[in-house]
Tab-separated table of C-alpha atoms and ligand atoms in Angstrom:
chain	number	residue	atom	x	y	z
A	162	MET	CA	-16.813	27.713	-19.376
A	163	ILE	CA	-17.362	25.746	-16.192
A	164	ASN	CA	-16.107	22.143	-16.372
A	165	LYS	CA	-17.286	21.029	-12.955
A	166	LYS	CA	-19.489	22.405	-10.222
A	167	VAL	CA	-19.576	21.411	-6.557
A	168	ASP	CA	-22.321	22.540	-4.236
A	169	LEU	CA	-20.847	22.836	-0.755
A	170	THR	CA	-23.768	24.558	0.912
A	171	GLY	CA	-24.132	23.251	4.428
A	172	GLU	CA	-20.416	22.436	4.623
A	173	VAL	CA	-18.062	24.217	7.015
A	174	CYS	CA	-14.276	24.553	7.267
A	175	PRO	CA	-12.128	22.605	6.784
A	176	TYR	CA	-14.419	20.369	4.679
A	177	THR	CA	-15.245	23.200	2.296
A	178	PHE	CA	-11.601	23.114	1.234
A	179	VAL	CA	-11.201	19.343	1.597
A	180	LYS	CA	-14.096	18.720	-0.797
A	181	SER	CA	-13.029	21.494	-3.179
A	182	LYS	CA	-9.589	19.918	-3.329
A	183	LEU	CA	-11.006	16.459	-4.026
A	184	ALA	CA	-13.053	17.980	-6.861
A	185	ILE	CA	-10.160	19.811	-8.487
A	186	GLU	CA	-7.740	16.890	-8.137
A	187	LYS	CA	-9.777	14.929	-10.661
A	188	MET	CA	-9.750	17.778	-13.199
A	189	LYS	CA	-7.289	18.522	-15.975
A	190	LYS	CA	-4.994	21.527	-16.045
A	191	GLY	CA	-6.783	24.533	-17.499
A	192	GLU	CA	-10.249	23.304	-16.534
A	193	VAL	CA	-12.539	25.493	-14.448
A	194	LEU	CA	-14.281	24.569	-11.191
A	195	GLU	CA	-17.250	26.380	-9.681
A	196	ILE	CA	-17.671	26.058	-5.921
A	197	VAL	CA	-20.934	27.101	-4.260
A	198	LEU	CA	-20.596	28.079	-0.600
A	199	ASP	CA	-22.839	29.377	2.167
A	200	TYR	CA	-20.237	29.494	4.931
A	201	LYS	CA	-18.775	32.967	5.124
A	202	GLU	CA	-15.340	32.053	6.472
A	203	ALA	CA	-14.852	29.571	3.649
A	204	VAL	CA	-15.396	32.318	1.082
A	205	GLU	CA	-12.024	33.705	2.159
A	206	ASN	CA	-10.300	30.474	3.124
A	207	VAL	CA	-11.084	28.336	0.101
A	208	PRO	CA	-9.716	30.753	-2.532
A	209	GLU	CA	-6.635	31.387	-0.386
A	210	SER	CA	-5.882	27.689	0.019
A	211	MET	CA	-6.571	27.027	-3.660
A	212	GLU	CA	-4.008	29.667	-4.537
A	213	ASN	CA	-1.501	28.131	-2.130
A	214	HIS	CA	-1.977	24.848	-3.968
A	215	GLY	CA	-1.096	26.489	-7.264
A	216	HIS	CA	-4.565	27.109	-8.712
A	217	LYS	CA	-5.865	30.410	-10.051
A	218	VAL	CA	-8.813	32.177	-8.427
A	219	GLU	CA	-10.836	33.623	-11.322
A	220	GLU	CA	-13.807	35.012	-9.453
A	221	VAL	CA	-15.474	35.267	-6.042
A	222	GLU	CA	-19.049	36.486	-6.255
A	223	LYS	CA	-21.905	36.888	-3.805
A	224	THR	CA	-24.852	35.342	-5.570
A	225	GLY	CA	-27.533	35.680	-2.930
A	226	ASN	CA	-28.333	36.112	0.699
A	227	ASN	CA	-25.538	34.105	2.359
A	228	LYS	CA	-24.539	32.421	-0.889
A	229	TRP	CA	-21.334	32.743	-2.846
A	230	LYS	CA	-19.687	31.225	-5.873
A	231	VAL	CA	-15.968	30.811	-6.290
A	232	ILE	CA	-14.467	30.119	-9.704
A	233	ILE	CA	-11.089	28.364	-9.759
A	234	LYS	CA	-8.939	27.483	-12.749
A	235	LYS	CA	-6.684	24.482	-12.309
B	107	MET	CA	-10.670	-21.413	-2.318
B	108	ILE	CA	-11.265	-18.383	-4.537
B	109	THR	CA	-10.740	-15.003	-2.858
B	110	VAL	CA	-12.735	-12.071	-4.215
B	111	LYS	CA	-11.555	-8.641	-3.060
B	112	PHE	CA	-13.360	-5.334	-3.459
B	113	PHE	CA	-11.774	-1.895	-3.668
B	114	GLY	CA	-12.861	1.756	-3.637
B	115	SER	CA	-16.537	2.479	-4.213
B	116	ILE	CA	-17.120	-1.174	-5.098
B	117	ARG	CA	-16.083	-2.090	-1.575
B	118	ASN	CA	-18.690	0.305	-0.203
B	119	TRP	CA	-21.406	-1.288	-2.347
B	120	ALA	CA	-20.377	-4.806	-1.465
B	121	GLU	CA	-20.116	-3.819	2.195
B	122	GLU	CA	-17.292	-6.342	2.378
B	123	LYS	CA	-13.553	-6.101	1.807
B	124	ALA	CA	-13.327	-9.656	0.583
B	125	ILE	CA	-15.328	-12.847	0.296
B	126	LYS	CA	-14.256	-16.454	-0.179
B	127	ILE	CA	-15.885	-18.842	-2.588
B	128	ASP	CA	-15.208	-22.526	-2.209
B	129	LYS	CA	-15.706	-23.861	-5.740
B	130	LYS	CA	-13.419	-25.540	-8.217
B	131	ASN	CA	-13.281	-25.600	-12.036
B	132	LEU	CA	-15.877	-23.031	-12.971
B	133	LYS	CA	-16.265	-20.295	-15.541
B	134	PHE	CA	-15.942	-16.684	-14.492
B	135	ARG	CA	-19.637	-16.101	-15.364
B	136	LYS	CA	-20.626	-18.709	-12.794
B	137	LEU	CA	-18.354	-17.143	-10.189
B	138	LEU	CA	-19.903	-13.752	-10.817
B	139	ASN	CA	-23.357	-15.170	-10.045
B	140	LEU	CA	-22.049	-16.730	-6.841
B	141	VAL	CA	-20.631	-13.320	-5.862
B	142	TYR	CA	-24.017	-11.666	-6.481
B	143	ASP	CA	-25.712	-14.358	-4.379
B	144	LYS	CA	-23.342	-13.662	-1.512
B	145	VAL	CA	-23.518	-9.868	-1.679
B	146	ASP	CA	-26.928	-8.617	-2.837
B	147	ASP	CA	-29.028	-7.899	-5.919
B	148	GLU	CA	-28.336	-4.175	-5.941
B	149	PHE	CA	-24.670	-5.014	-6.247
B	150	ARG	CA	-25.350	-6.756	-9.575
B	151	GLU	CA	-27.045	-3.646	-10.946
B	152	LYS	CA	-24.080	-1.512	-9.979
B	153	ILE	CA	-21.558	-3.814	-11.643
B	154	GLU	CA	-23.475	-4.866	-14.776
B	155	ASP	CA	-26.073	-3.592	-17.177
B	156	ASP	CA	-27.646	-5.130	-20.321
B	157	LYS	CA	-24.374	-4.734	-22.169
B	158	GLY	CA	-22.375	-6.638	-19.564
B	159	ILE	CA	-19.811	-5.483	-17.013
B	160	LYS	CA	-19.791	-1.688	-16.832
B	161	ASP	CA	-16.798	0.171	-18.213
B	162	PHE	CA	-15.556	1.625	-14.948
B	163	VAL	CA	-15.328	-1.792	-13.250
B	164	ILE	CA	-11.849	-3.274	-13.570
B	165	ILE	CA	-11.711	-6.981	-12.791
B	166	SER	CA	-8.466	-8.871	-12.487
B	167	VAL	CA	-7.680	-12.535	-11.970
B	168	ASP	CA	-4.364	-13.141	-10.192
B	169	GLY	CA	-3.216	-9.712	-11.301
B	170	LYS	CA	-4.231	-10.137	-14.977
B	171	ASN	CA	-6.907	-7.880	-16.347
B	172	LEU	CA	-9.988	-9.937	-17.178
B	173	GLU	CA	-10.359	-8.220	-20.556
B	174	SER	CA	-6.866	-9.217	-21.566
B	175	ILE	CA	-7.628	-12.883	-20.935
B	176	ASN	CA	-10.801	-14.588	-22.049
B	177	ASN	CA	-13.412	-12.437	-20.318
B	178	LEU	CA	-16.431	-14.175	-18.796
B	179	GLU	CA	-15.570	-17.524	-20.347
B	180	THR	CA	-12.304	-17.624	-18.398
B	181	GLU	CA	-11.897	-20.924	-16.594
B	182	LEU	CA	-11.064	-20.711	-12.909
B	183	GLU	CA	-9.299	-23.528	-11.124
B	184	GLY	CA	-10.403	-22.596	-7.665
B	185	ASP	CA	-7.412	-20.927	-6.003
B	186	GLU	CA	-7.420	-17.547	-7.781
B	187	GLU	CA	-7.537	-14.079	-6.317
B	188	ILE	CA	-10.123	-11.903	-8.063
B	189	ARG	CA	-10.099	-8.137	-7.619
B	190	PHE	CA	-12.944	-5.731	-8.337
B	191	ALA	CA	-11.659	-2.155	-8.514
B	192	PRO	CA	-13.141	1.021	-9.952
B	193	SER	CA	-11.280	2.514	-12.882
B	194	VAL	CA	-9.207	5.421	-11.583
B	195	ALA	CA	-9.216	7.517	-14.731
B	196	GLY	CA	-11.422	10.598	-14.499
B	197	GLY	CA	-14.657	10.766	-12.582
B	198	GLU	CA	-14.823	11.321	-8.857
B	199	PHE	CA	-13.229	9.856	-5.780
B	200	SER	CA	-15.315	7.223	-4.097
B	201	PHE	CA	-14.686	8.179	-0.468
B	202	SER	CA	-17.568	7.959	1.961
B	203	GLU	CA	-18.376	11.047	4.050
B	204	ARG	CA	-16.734	9.361	7.010
B	205	GLN	CA	-13.582	8.701	5.007
B	206	ILE	CA	-13.419	12.330	3.870
B	207	LYS	CA	-13.513	13.371	7.535
B	208	ARG	CA	-11.148	10.670	8.730
B	209	TYR	CA	-8.509	11.362	6.097
B	210	SER	CA	-9.050	15.110	5.658
B	211	ARG	CA	-5.573	15.942	7.006
B	212	HIS	CA	-4.123	13.714	4.298
B	213	ILE	CA	-6.388	15.037	1.563
B	214	VAL	CA	-5.344	18.665	2.082
B	215	LEU	CA	-1.666	17.818	1.614
B	216	SER	CA	-0.589	18.513	-1.962
B	217	GLU	CA	1.942	15.644	-1.734
B	218	LEU	CA	-0.754	13.168	-0.704
B	219	GLY	CA	-4.281	14.338	-1.548
B	220	GLY	CA	-7.283	12.234	-2.489
B	221	GLU	CA	-5.139	10.346	-4.960
B	222	GLY	CA	-2.588	9.383	-2.320
B	223	GLN	CA	-5.333	8.379	0.082
B	224	GLU	CA	-6.875	6.158	-2.572
B	225	LYS	CA	-3.471	4.535	-3.053
B	226	LEU	CA	-3.118	3.971	0.705
B	227	LEU	CA	-6.559	2.367	0.918
B	228	ASN	CA	-5.648	0.031	-1.943
B	229	SER	CA	-2.199	-0.794	-0.577
B	230	SER	CA	-0.817	-3.668	1.451
B	231	VAL	CA	2.047	-3.698	3.965
B	232	LEU	CA	3.503	-6.700	5.779
B	233	VAL	CA	5.027	-6.014	9.192
B	234	VAL	CA	7.486	-8.593	10.485
B	235	GLY	CA	7.222	-8.596	14.265
B	236	ALA	CA	4.656	-7.094	16.606
B	237	GLY	CA	7.007	-5.615	19.168
B	238	ALA	CA	8.652	-2.287	19.954
B	239	LEU	CA	9.396	-1.136	16.385
B	240	ALA	CA	6.264	-2.683	14.913
B	241	SER	CA	3.959	-1.019	17.462
B	242	PRO	CA	4.195	2.550	16.136
B	243	VAL	CA	4.414	1.195	12.583
B	244	LEU	CA	1.143	-0.703	12.952
B	245	LEU	CA	-0.615	2.136	14.767
B	246	TYR	CA	0.329	4.740	12.168
B	247	LEU	CA	-0.279	2.552	9.122
B	248	ALA	CA	-3.695	1.636	10.508
B	249	ALA	CA	-4.555	5.254	11.222
B	250	ALA	CA	-3.367	6.248	7.737
B	251	GLY	CA	-5.796	3.791	6.154
B	252	VAL	CA	-3.412	1.251	4.616
B	253	GLY	CA	-6.036	-1.156	3.246
B	254	GLU	CA	-4.343	-4.415	4.123
B	255	ILE	CA	-1.841	-4.978	6.923
B	256	GLY	CA	-0.152	-8.305	7.600
B	257	ILE	CA	1.536	-9.125	10.903
B	258	VAL	CA	4.018	-11.962	11.410
B	259	ASP	CA	4.828	-12.924	14.984
B	260	ASN	CA	4.740	-16.052	17.065
B	261	ASP	CA	5.104	-14.589	20.548
B	262	GLU	CA	2.656	-13.891	23.306
B	263	VAL	CA	2.333	-10.538	25.039
B	264	GLU	CA	4.323	-10.401	28.255
B	265	LEU	CA	4.082	-7.856	31.030
B	266	SER	CA	7.689	-6.809	30.383
B	267	ASN	CA	6.770	-5.925	26.760
B	268	LEU	CA	4.337	-3.180	27.688
B	269	GLN	CA	7.049	-0.664	28.596
B	270	ARG	CA	7.708	-0.216	24.846
B	271	GLN	CA	5.263	-2.284	22.768
B	272	ILE	CA	2.481	0.266	22.760
B	273	ILE	CA	0.085	-1.597	20.488
B	274	HIS	CA	-0.631	-4.051	23.328
B	275	SER	CA	-2.435	-3.371	26.623
B	276	THR	CA	-2.300	-4.815	30.098
B	277	GLU	CA	-5.362	-6.927	29.397
B	278	ASP	CA	-3.564	-8.513	26.415
B	279	VAL	CA	-0.869	-10.151	28.560
B	280	GLY	CA	-0.836	-13.830	27.642
B	281	ALA	CA	-2.589	-13.283	24.309
B	282	ASN	CA	-0.993	-13.918	20.952
B	283	LYS	CA	0.699	-10.737	19.774
B	284	THR	CA	-0.750	-10.833	16.258
B	285	GLU	CA	-4.286	-11.132	17.626
B	286	SER	CA	-3.711	-8.421	20.218
B	287	ALA	CA	-2.335	-6.079	17.531
B	288	LYS	CA	-5.240	-6.913	15.216
B	289	GLU	CA	-7.755	-5.951	17.882
B	290	THR	CA	-6.052	-2.616	18.462
B	291	ILE	CA	-5.931	-1.871	14.731
B	292	GLU	CA	-9.596	-2.735	14.235
B	293	ALA	CA	-10.515	-0.387	17.063
B	294	ILE	CA	-8.608	2.405	15.315
B	295	ASN	CA	-9.772	1.962	11.735
B	296	GLN	CA	-12.262	-0.427	10.168
B	297	ASP	CA	-11.006	0.424	6.689
B	298	VAL	CA	-8.032	-1.822	7.406
B	299	GLU	CA	-8.095	-5.535	6.790
B	300	VAL	CA	-5.634	-7.289	9.103
B	301	LYS	CA	-4.043	-10.606	8.210
B	302	THR	CA	-2.304	-12.389	11.054
B	303	PHE	CA	0.474	-14.936	10.584
B	304	ARG	CA	1.094	-16.607	13.892
B	305	LYS	CA	4.524	-17.965	13.072
B	306	ARG	CA	8.180	-17.082	12.914
B	307	LEU	CA	9.654	-15.964	9.625
B	308	GLU	CA	11.803	-18.891	8.524
B	309	PRO	CA	13.744	-19.845	5.410
B	310	GLN	CA	10.942	-22.301	4.575
B	311	ASN	CA	8.119	-19.738	4.656
B	312	ALA	CA	9.771	-16.343	4.057
B	313	ARG	CA	9.290	-16.203	0.275
B	314	GLU	CA	5.654	-17.160	0.466
B	315	LEU	CA	4.941	-14.717	3.311
B	316	ILE	CA	6.672	-11.735	1.699
B	317	GLU	CA	5.613	-12.202	-1.931
B	318	GLY	CA	2.777	-10.008	-3.171
B	319	TRP	CA	2.883	-7.219	-0.571
B	320	ASP	CA	3.490	-3.654	-1.700
B	321	PHE	CA	5.981	-2.990	1.089
B	322	VAL	CA	7.531	-4.836	4.022
B	323	ILE	CA	8.591	-3.426	7.376
B	324	ASP	CA	11.248	-5.310	9.275
B	325	GLY	CA	10.401	-4.796	12.916
B	326	SER	CA	12.159	-7.959	14.026
B	327	ASP	CA	14.502	-8.185	16.980
B	328	ASN	CA	17.184	-10.584	15.777
B	329	PHE	CA	19.826	-10.820	13.082
B	330	PRO	CA	18.784	-14.094	11.427
B	331	THR	CA	15.329	-12.607	10.721
B	332	LYS	CA	16.821	-9.357	9.440
B	333	PHE	CA	18.991	-11.235	6.939
B	334	LEU	CA	16.053	-13.396	5.977
B	335	VAL	CA	13.778	-10.389	5.344
B	336	ASN	CA	16.510	-8.913	3.160
B	337	ASP	CA	17.178	-12.050	1.166
B	338	ALA	CA	13.528	-12.994	0.676
B	339	SER	CA	12.445	-9.444	-0.219
B	340	HIS	CA	15.113	-9.268	-2.904
B	341	LEU	CA	14.226	-12.677	-4.285
B	342	VAL	CA	10.546	-11.762	-4.678
B	343	GLY	CA	11.136	-8.070	-5.462
B	344	VAL	CA	9.379	-6.351	-2.564
B	345	PRO	CA	10.787	-3.080	-1.135
B	346	PHE	CA	11.309	-2.930	2.613
B	347	SER	CA	12.338	-0.783	5.530
B	348	HIS	CA	15.030	-2.087	7.850
B	349	ALA	CA	15.742	-0.969	11.392
B	350	GLY	CA	18.017	-2.031	14.181
B	351	ILE	CA	18.182	-0.644	17.690
B	352	LEU	CA	20.402	-1.152	20.695
B	353	ARG	CA	20.154	0.761	23.961
B	354	PHE	CA	20.168	4.382	22.753
B	355	SER	CA	21.452	4.035	19.215
B	356	GLY	CA	19.595	2.892	16.177
B	357	LEU	CA	19.737	2.771	12.437
B	358	THR	CA	17.116	2.666	9.734
B	359	THR	CA	17.323	2.449	5.958
B	360	THR	CA	15.107	1.471	3.051
B	361	PHE	CA	15.847	-1.061	0.331
B	362	LEU	CA	14.413	-1.193	-3.164
B	363	PRO	CA	15.270	-4.559	-4.724
B	364	ASP	CA	15.429	-3.188	-8.287
B	365	GLU	CA	17.633	-0.243	-7.472
B	366	GLY	CA	19.754	0.117	-4.498
B	367	PRO	CA	22.125	-1.732	-2.295
B	368	CYS	CA	20.746	-4.307	0.141
B	369	TYR	CA	21.212	-5.073	3.818
B	370	ARG	CA	24.056	-7.495	3.053
B	371	CYS	CA	25.898	-4.685	1.246
B	372	LEU	CA	25.722	-2.691	4.475
B	373	THR	CA	26.268	-5.631	6.830
B	374	PRO	CA	27.901	-8.550	4.981
B	375	GLN	CA	27.921	-10.858	8.002
B	376	PRO	CA	25.895	-11.049	11.169
B	377	PRO	CA	27.958	-9.458	13.937
B	378	SER	CA	29.959	-11.707	16.183
B	379	LYS	CA	28.489	-12.832	19.434
B	380	ASP	CA	30.894	-10.636	21.400
B	381	SER	CA	29.642	-7.407	19.844
B	382	VAL	CA	26.087	-8.012	21.043
B	383	PRO	CA	25.450	-7.376	24.711
B	384	SER	CA	24.391	-10.170	26.973
B	385	CYS	CA	20.668	-10.471	27.385
B	386	GLN	CA	20.375	-8.878	30.766
B	387	GLU	CA	22.083	-5.725	29.467
B	388	ALA	CA	19.864	-5.216	26.447
B	389	GLY	CA	17.564	-2.523	27.685
B	390	VAL	CA	15.732	0.157	25.748
B	391	VAL	CA	13.595	3.208	26.521
B	392	GLY	CA	10.267	2.716	24.764
B	393	ALA	CA	10.079	6.137	23.153
B	394	PHE	CA	13.273	5.369	21.239
B	395	PRO	CA	11.957	2.511	19.051
B	396	GLY	CA	8.883	4.748	18.820
B	397	VAL	CA	10.939	7.277	16.852
B	398	ILE	CA	12.555	4.696	14.586
B	399	GLY	CA	9.282	2.834	13.981
B	400	SER	CA	7.557	6.097	13.072
B	401	ILE	CA	10.263	6.716	10.470
B	402	GLN	CA	9.674	3.232	9.075
B	403	ALA	CA	5.930	3.915	8.833
B	404	LEU	CA	6.665	7.162	6.976
B	405	GLU	CA	8.897	5.343	4.497
B	406	ALA	CA	6.099	2.859	3.764
B	407	ILE	CA	3.571	5.668	3.278
B	408	LYS	CA	5.917	7.670	1.032
B	409	HIS	CA	6.655	4.618	-1.069
B	410	ILE	CA	2.933	3.919	-1.513
B	411	ILE	CA	1.965	7.483	-2.442
B	412	GLY	CA	5.126	7.983	-4.510
B	413	SER	CA	6.182	11.273	-2.886
B	414	GLY	CA	9.500	12.470	-1.538
B	415	ASP	CA	12.797	10.647	-1.203
B	416	LEU	CA	13.264	7.309	0.493
B	417	LEU	CA	16.241	6.302	2.630
B	418	VAL	CA	17.722	4.323	-0.259
B	419	GLY	CA	21.501	3.992	-0.074
B	420	ARG	CA	21.384	6.062	3.088
B	421	ALA	CA	21.471	4.722	6.620
B	422	LEU	CA	19.951	7.127	9.099
B	423	GLN	CA	21.681	6.748	12.439
B	424	PHE	CA	19.979	8.051	15.533
B	425	ASP	CA	21.701	8.624	18.844
B	426	ALA	CA	18.849	9.129	21.265
B	427	LEU	CA	20.987	9.881	24.289
B	428	HIS	CA	22.741	12.855	22.683
B	429	MET	CA	19.816	13.486	20.354
B	430	SER	CA	21.587	13.552	17.046
B	431	PHE	CA	20.795	12.169	13.603
B	432	ASP	CA	23.561	11.272	11.157
B	433	GLU	CA	23.359	9.945	7.667
B	434	MET	CA	25.741	7.397	6.254
B	435	LYS	CA	25.723	6.845	2.505
B	436	PHE	CA	26.473	3.385	1.216
B	437	SER	CA	26.384	1.658	-2.146
B	438	ARG	CA	26.267	-1.780	-3.667
B	439	ASN	CA	28.987	-4.135	-2.566
B	440	PRO	CA	30.368	-5.794	-5.722
B	441	ASP	CA	30.805	-9.008	-3.738
B	442	CYS	CA	27.265	-9.038	-2.356
B	443	PRO	CA	25.719	-12.431	-3.117
B	444	VAL	CA	22.171	-11.013	-3.085
B	445	CYS	CA	22.738	-8.032	-5.378
B	446	GLU	CA	24.881	-10.106	-7.718
B	447	GLY	CA	22.058	-12.608	-8.048
B	448	LYS	CA	24.083	-15.509	-6.662
B	449	LEU	CA	21.636	-16.193	-3.888
B	450	GLN	CA	18.904	-18.445	-5.265
B	451	GLU	CA	17.593	-20.132	-2.161
B	452	LEU	CA	17.079	-18.940	1.379
B	453	GLU	CA	19.239	-20.524	3.978
B	454	GLU	CA	19.396	-20.715	7.708
B	455	ILE	CA	21.774	-18.003	8.868
B	456	ASP	CA	24.359	-19.442	11.164
B	457	TYR	CA	24.188	-16.964	13.947
B	458	LYS	CA	24.398	-18.046	17.525
B	459	GLY	CA	24.609	-14.677	19.231
B	460	SER	CA	20.902	-13.965	19.054
B	461	CYS	CA	19.755	-12.444	22.296
B	462	ARG	CA	16.751	-13.910	24.006
B	463	VAL	CA	15.535	-10.549	25.243
B	464	LYS	CA	12.829	-9.448	22.854
B	465	PHE	CA	12.803	-5.897	21.581
C	747	LIG	ZN1	23.525	-6.384	-1.604
């Protein structure tokens, strides 16, 4: 189950992570965040940084032409 | 005069940090209408709906939650401070796009984050002095987005200050230091509201000046003021950062009135006149107070965000010439009049050795 979704299409690094972090900060432990990205570098960077901050990367999936979703569990 | 302050997203809607309303003896309902008149109609819709004030809007009167008193029927005398703040539980942060960019290097820190940034924006720090130590303090606190910064100083900027007092510029020579510092801060960050107090800190005004701030930085250049900051901060319960510098050696430590020792525990008496160099010898290289002031700014920020360990009961000594830091632990002095609660009133400190050269 997804508890929160943030659409970060159009955003580039480092704001893809900055905004993902702001979103997950307001969530409770165990809740799940979906991040939508269209910036290729962020598809690697955001999950990596999320892991460094102690969150669990559940899924990284290409959902379309230049579109990805990243699922993170707090 | 009633002061109405806005915080977080409510500040963005109001497009003001604070407004003043000059009315006496009125009900809160009436005040609310005056606020809407001054701001705009859309603001009313954001704050209220048919059922009254929306749940996420927290209103306080002189620090008391409006709901815990008598709500909209509350009588105001005319000198209250009213705060409108968004409820912090749940939901989203209320940063503007510009704020997300400006503070992004804070937000990505796990020890600070959006939550810490929100705390900084809602915090207040009083800086005593606008000289060599205060310069980096003011610059860094302004850049960090401390929402309200107070500056106490009565001096004017002199050409000989500029070698170390980096918040002032050549064009400021002759201007009041608090005003010069305010201008610099406003050029750095418009999120900061600057309050200037163009006066010396004295036994008669110290309590009033220091009360109510979240944190105080002592950037003063003389012993009587340092003792006064200590005594007043303990009397009104405000934590503060102390620093003292001389030539190439300096010391800084942080005091929490509820917990730790105080400055008088560390230094029971002002030093004798003989131990302080004559005025013409009291030089300093500007970068040196820059280091100490930066540490003071960090202590304020850490206290506000609640991360890390403060220099409580520890005096950090810095020898700039040989580039070494040492830490000296100290504890409460059982004979300290401040910590033992014997000091009730502030007094003039009899200290004649004060040097006229301003740090
Ligand atoms: Zn003491």
